CSV table of C-alpha atoms in Angstrom, one decimal:
chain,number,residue,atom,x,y,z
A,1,UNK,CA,93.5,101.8,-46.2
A,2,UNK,CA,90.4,103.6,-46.6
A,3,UNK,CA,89.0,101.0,-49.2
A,4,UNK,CA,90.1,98.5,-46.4
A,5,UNK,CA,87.3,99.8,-43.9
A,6,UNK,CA,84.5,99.9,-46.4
A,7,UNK,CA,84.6,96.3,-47.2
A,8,UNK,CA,85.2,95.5,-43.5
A,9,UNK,CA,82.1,97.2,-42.0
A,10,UNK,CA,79.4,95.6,-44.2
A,11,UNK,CA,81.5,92.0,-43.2
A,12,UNK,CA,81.2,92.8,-39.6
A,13,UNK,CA,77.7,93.6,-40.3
A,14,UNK,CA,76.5,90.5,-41.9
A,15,UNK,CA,78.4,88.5,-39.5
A,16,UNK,CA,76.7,90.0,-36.4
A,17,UNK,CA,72.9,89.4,-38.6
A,18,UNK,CA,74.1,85.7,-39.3
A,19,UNK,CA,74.6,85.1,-35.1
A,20,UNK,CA,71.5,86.8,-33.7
A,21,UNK,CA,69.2,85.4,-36.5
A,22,UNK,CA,68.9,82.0,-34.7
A,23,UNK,CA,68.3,83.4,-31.4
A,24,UNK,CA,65.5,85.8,-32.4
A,25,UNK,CA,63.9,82.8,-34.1
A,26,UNK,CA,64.1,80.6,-31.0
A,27,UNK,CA,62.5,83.6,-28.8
A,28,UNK,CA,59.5,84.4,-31.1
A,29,UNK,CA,56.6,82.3,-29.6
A,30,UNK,CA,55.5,79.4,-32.1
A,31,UNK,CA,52.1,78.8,-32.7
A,32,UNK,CA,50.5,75.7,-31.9
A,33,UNK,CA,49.2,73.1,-34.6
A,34,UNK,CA,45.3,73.0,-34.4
A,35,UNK,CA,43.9,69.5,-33.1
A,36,UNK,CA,42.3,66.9,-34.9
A,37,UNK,CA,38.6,66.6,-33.8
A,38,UNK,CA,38.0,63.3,-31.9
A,39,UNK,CA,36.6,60.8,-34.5
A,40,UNK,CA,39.6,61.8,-37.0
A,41,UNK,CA,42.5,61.4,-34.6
A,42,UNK,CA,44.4,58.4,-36.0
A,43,UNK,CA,46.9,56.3,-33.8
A,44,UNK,CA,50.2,56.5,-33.9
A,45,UNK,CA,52.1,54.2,-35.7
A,46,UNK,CA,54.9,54.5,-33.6
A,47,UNK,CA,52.9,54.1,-30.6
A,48,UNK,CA,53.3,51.0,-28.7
A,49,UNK,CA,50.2,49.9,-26.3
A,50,UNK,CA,50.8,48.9,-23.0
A,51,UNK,CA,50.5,45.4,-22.0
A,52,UNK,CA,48.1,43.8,-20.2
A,53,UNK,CA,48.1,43.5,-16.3
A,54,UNK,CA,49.5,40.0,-15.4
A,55,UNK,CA,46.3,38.0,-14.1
A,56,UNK,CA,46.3,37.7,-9.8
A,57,UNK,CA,48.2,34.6,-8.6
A,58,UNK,CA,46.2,31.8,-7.3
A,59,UNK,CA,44.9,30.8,-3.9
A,60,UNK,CA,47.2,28.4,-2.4
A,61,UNK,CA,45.9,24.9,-2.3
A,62,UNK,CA,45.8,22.7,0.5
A,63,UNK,CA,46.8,19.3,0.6
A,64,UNK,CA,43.8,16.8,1.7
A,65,UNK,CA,45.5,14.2,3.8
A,66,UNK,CA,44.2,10.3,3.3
A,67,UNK,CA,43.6,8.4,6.3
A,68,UNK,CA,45.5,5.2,6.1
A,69,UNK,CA,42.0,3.5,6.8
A,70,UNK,CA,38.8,4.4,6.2
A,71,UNK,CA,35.9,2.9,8.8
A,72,UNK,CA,32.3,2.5,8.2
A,73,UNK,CA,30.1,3.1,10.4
A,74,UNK,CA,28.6,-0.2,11.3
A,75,UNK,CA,24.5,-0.3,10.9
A,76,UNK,CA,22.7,-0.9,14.2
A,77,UNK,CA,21.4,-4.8,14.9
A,78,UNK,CA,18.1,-5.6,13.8
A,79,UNK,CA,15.2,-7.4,15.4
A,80,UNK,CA,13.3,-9.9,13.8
A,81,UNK,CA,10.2,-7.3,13.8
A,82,UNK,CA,12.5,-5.8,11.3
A,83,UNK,CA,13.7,-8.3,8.4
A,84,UNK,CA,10.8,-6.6,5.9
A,85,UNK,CA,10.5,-3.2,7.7
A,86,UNK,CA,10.7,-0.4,5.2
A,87,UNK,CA,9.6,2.3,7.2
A,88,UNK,CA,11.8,3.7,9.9
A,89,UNK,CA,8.7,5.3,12.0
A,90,UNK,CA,6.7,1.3,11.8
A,91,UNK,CA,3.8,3.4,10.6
A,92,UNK,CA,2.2,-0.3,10.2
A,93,UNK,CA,-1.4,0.3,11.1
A,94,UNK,CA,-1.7,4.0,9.8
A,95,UNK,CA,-2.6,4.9,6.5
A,96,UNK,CA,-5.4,3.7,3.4
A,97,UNK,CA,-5.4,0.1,2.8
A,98,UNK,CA,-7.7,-3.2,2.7
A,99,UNK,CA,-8.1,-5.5,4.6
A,100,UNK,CA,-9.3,-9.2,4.9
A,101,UNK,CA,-10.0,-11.0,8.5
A,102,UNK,CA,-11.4,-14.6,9.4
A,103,UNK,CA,-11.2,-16.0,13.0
A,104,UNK,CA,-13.8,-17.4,15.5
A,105,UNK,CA,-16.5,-16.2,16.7
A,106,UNK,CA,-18.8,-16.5,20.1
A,107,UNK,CA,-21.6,-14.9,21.2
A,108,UNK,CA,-25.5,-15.3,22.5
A,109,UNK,CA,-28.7,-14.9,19.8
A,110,UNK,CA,-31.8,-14.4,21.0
A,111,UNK,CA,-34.6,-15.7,18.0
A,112,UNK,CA,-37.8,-15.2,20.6
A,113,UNK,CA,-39.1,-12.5,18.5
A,114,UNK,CA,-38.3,-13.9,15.1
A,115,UNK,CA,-41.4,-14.6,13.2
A,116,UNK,CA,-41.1,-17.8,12.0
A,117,UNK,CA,-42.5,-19.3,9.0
A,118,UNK,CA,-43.4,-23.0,7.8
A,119,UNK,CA,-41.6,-24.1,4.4
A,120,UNK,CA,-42.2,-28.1,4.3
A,121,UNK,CA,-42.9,-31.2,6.0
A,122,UNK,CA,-45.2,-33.6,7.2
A,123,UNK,CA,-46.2,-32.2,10.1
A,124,UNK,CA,-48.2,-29.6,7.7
A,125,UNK,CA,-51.3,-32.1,8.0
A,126,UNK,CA,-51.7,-32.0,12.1
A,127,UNK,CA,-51.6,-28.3,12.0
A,128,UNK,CA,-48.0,-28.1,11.9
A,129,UNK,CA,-48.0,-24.9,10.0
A,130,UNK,CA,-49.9,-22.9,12.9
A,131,UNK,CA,-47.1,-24.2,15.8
A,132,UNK,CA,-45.9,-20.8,17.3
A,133,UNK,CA,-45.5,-21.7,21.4
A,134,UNK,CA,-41.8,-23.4,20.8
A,135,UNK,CA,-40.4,-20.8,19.2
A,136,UNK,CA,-40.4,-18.8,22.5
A,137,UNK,CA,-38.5,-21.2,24.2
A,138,UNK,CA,-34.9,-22.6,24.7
A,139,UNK,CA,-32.9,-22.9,22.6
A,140,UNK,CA,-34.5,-19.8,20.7
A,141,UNK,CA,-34.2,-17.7,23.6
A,142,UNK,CA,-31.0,-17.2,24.6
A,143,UNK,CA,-29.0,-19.4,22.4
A,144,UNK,CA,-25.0,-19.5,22.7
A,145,UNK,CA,-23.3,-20.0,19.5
A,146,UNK,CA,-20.0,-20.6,17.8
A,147,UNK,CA,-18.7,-20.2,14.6
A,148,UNK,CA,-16.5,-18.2,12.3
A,149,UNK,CA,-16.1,-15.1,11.1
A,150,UNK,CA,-15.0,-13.1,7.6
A,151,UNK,CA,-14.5,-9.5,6.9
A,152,UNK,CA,-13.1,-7.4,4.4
A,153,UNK,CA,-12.3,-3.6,4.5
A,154,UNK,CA,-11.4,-0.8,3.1
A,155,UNK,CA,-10.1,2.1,5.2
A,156,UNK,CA,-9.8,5.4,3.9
A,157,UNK,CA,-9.2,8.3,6.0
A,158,UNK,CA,-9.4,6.8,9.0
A,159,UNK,CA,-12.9,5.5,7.4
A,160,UNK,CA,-13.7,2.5,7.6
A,161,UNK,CA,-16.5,0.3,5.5
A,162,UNK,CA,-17.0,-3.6,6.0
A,163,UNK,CA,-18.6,-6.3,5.0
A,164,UNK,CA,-18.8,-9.2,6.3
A,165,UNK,CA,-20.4,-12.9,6.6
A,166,UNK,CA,-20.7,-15.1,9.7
A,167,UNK,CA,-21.4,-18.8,10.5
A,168,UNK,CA,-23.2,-19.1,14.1
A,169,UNK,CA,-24.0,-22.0,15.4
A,170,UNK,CA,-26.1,-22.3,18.2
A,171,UNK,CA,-25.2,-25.0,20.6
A,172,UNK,CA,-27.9,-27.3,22.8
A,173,UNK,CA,-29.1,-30.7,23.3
A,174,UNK,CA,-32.1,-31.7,21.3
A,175,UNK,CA,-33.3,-33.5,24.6
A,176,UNK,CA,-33.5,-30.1,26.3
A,177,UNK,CA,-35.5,-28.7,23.9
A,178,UNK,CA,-38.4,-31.4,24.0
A,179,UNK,CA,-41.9,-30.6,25.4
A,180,UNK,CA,-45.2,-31.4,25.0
A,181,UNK,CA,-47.5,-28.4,23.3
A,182,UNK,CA,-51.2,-28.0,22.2
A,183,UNK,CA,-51.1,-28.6,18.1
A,184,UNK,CA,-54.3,-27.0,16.6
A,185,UNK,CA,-56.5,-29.1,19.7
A,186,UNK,CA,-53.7,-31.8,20.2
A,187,UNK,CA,-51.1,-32.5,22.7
A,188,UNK,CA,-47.8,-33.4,20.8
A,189,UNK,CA,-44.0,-34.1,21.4
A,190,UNK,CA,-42.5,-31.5,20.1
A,191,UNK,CA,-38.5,-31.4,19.7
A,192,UNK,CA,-36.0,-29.3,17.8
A,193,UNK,CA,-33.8,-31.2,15.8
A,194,UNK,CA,-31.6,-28.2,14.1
A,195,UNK,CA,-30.9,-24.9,14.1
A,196,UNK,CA,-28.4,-22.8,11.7
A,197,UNK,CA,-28.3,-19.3,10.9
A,198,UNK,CA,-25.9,-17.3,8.6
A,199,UNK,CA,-25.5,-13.8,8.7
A,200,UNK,CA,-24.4,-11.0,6.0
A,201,UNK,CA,-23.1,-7.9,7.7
A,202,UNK,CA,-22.1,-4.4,6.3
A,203,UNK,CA,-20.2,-1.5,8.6
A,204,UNK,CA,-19.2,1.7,8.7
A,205,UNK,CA,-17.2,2.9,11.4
A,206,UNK,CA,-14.1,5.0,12.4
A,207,UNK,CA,-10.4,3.7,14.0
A,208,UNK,CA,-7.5,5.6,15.0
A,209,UNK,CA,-3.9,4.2,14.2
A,210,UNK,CA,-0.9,4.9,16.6
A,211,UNK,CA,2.6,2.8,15.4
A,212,UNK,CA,1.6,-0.8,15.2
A,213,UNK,CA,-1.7,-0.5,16.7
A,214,UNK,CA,-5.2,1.0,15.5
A,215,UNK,CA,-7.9,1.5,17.6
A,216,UNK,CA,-11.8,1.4,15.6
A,217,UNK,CA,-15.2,1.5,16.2
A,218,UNK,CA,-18.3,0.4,14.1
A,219,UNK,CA,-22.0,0.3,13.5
A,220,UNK,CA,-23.2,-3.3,12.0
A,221,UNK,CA,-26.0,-3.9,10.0
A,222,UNK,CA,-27.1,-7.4,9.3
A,223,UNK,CA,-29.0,-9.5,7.0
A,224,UNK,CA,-30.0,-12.8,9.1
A,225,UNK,CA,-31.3,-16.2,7.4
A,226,UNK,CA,-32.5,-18.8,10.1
A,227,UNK,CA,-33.3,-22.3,9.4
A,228,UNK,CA,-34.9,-24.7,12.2
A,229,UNK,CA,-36.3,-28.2,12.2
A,230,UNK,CA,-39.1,-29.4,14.4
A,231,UNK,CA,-40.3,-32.9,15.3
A,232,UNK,CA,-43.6,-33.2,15.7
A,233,UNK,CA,-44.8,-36.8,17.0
A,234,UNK,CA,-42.7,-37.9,14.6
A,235,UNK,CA,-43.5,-35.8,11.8
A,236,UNK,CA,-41.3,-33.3,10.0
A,237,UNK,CA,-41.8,-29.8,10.1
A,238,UNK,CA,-39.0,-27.0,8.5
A,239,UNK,CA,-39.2,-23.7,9.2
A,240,UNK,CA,-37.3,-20.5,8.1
A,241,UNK,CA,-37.4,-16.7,9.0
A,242,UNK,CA,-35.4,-13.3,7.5
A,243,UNK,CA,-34.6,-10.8,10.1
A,244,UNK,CA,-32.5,-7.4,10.1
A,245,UNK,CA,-30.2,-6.7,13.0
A,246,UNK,CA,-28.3,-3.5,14.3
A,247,UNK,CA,-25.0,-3.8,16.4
A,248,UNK,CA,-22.2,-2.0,17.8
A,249,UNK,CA,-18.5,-2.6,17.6
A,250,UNK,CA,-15.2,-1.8,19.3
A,251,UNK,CA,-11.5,-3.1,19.5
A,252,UNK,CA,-8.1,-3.0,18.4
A,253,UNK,CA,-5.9,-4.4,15.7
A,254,UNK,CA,-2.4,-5.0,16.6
A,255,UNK,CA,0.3,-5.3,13.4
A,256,UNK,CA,3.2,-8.1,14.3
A,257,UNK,CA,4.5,-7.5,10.3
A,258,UNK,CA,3.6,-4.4,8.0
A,259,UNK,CA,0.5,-6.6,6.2
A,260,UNK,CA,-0.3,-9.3,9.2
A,261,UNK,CA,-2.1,-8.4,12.3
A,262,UNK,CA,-4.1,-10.2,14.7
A,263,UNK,CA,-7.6,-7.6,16.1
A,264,UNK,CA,-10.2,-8.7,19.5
A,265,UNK,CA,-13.4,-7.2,19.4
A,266,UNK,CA,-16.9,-7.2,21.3
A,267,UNK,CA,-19.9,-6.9,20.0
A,268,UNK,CA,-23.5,-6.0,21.7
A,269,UNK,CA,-26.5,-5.9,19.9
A,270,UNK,CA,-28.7,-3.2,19.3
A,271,UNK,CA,-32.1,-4.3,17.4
A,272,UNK,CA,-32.4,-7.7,16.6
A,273,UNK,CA,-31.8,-11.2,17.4
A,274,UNK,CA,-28.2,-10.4,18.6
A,275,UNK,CA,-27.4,-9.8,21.8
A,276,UNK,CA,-23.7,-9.8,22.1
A,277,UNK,CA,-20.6,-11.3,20.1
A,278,UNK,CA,-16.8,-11.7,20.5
A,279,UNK,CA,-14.5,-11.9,17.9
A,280,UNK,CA,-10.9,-13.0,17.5
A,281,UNK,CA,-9.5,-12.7,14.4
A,282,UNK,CA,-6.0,-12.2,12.1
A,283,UNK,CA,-5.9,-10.8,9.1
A,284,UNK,CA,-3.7,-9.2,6.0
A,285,UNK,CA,-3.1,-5.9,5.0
A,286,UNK,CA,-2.5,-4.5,1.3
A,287,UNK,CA,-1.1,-0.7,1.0
């Protein structure tokens, strides 16, 4: 009996150690693993990334709806000013261009002062050459003419330079023109058969343009050749003289198509045989 309780207390014993061994284990504070510094820390390979935000839904679209039938605007009617109109303001007469002009002329010349010269003839023998008292008289003073007229142009900057040539020609009746005159001692008949001039002009002068219309301005210089013929009893006498003239003119131009226009001037004279001209002209216009 007594052997009995010495084997059963070292039993109990190690049976009580046995069951409080895992609870003192599970009460004793663990230490913690150190961590891994930053650039060492290696994924886990049981560690599944999380997938990417699904993307925003889109705007909702509208449906366009297609008229059964589409209409065009119809264009407006055009005039016949505007079968070759490419400019929508009719800028016609504005701008730098050249131009080119021929129309009449008509206007008074006044040769009284014109120092004429004798060229040839018969009359040179009877003192023909000397003859000066006609030239004073109709139709040298005051002489209407008629003829035509040329220009071209350039205009630049609302600058304008011209030049130009004209055909007067003085009208009269040679019967008008006769009279009797003292030739070097010698009453003679003395009637003017002909008389022609033709002029070179050059310009400068200013105009200002509005739509179709331009208004302008210029000064004239002119280079004058005259040519007369002289009866003298009978005999011939030709005569010629050079002269330089000054004039002034104004008008307007008026476009009826971007390059045709049809322009009225006046003209009075300033030095020089003219006294006053008046033009009427059309011309074309290159941009």
């Amino acid at each position: 009996m007594r052997r009995s309780s010495t084997f059963a207390l070292p039993f109990a014993t190690f049976i009580l150690v046995g069951l409080a061994a895992p609870a003192l284990a599970f009460a004793a504070p663990q230490a913690e693993p150190e961590p891994l510094p930053p650039g060492e820390k290696k994924a886990d390979p049981m560690e599944i990334a999380a997938p990417p935000p699904p993307p925003p839904p889109p705007p909702p679209q509208r449906t366009m709806q297609v008229p059964e039938t589409i209409r065009t605007p119809e264009p407006p009617p055009r005039s016949s000013y505007d079968e070759d109109d490419d400019d929508d303001d009719r800028r016609w007469a504005a701008g730098d261009h050249f131009e080119f002009t021929m129309g009449f002329l008509a206007g008074q010349r006044s040769y009284s002062k014109t120092s004429f010269k004798f060229e040839e003839g018969t009359a040179e023998g009877i003192g023909g050459g000397g003859l000066v008292a006609p030239f004073v008289m109709p139709p040298f003073d005051n002489a209407t003419v008629l003829g035509l007229r040329y220009d071209m142009r350039v205009v630049m900057s609302h600058i304008r330079m011209t030049v130009g040539f004209d055909l007067p020609f003085p009208t009269y009746k040679a019967s008008d023109s006769t009279a009797v005159y003292d030739v070097n001692g010698t009453p003679r008949t003395v009637t003017v058969q002909s008389l022609s001039a033709k002029e070179l002009r050059f310009g400068i002068g200013g105009e200002y343009a509005w739509t179709k219309v331009a208004l302008f301005a210029d000064l004239l210089g002119g280079v004058h050749w005259v040519d007369t013929e002289l009866s003298i009893d009978g005999y011939k006498a030709d005569y010629g003289a050079v002269t330089f003239a000054f004039s002034g003119r104004a008008g307007a131009r008026a476009h009826v198509r971007k390059w045709f226009f049809a322009q009225l001037a006046g003209e009075v004279g300033i030095i020089g045989d003219v006294r006053w001209n008046a033009e009427m002209s059309v011309g074309f216009s290159l941009k």
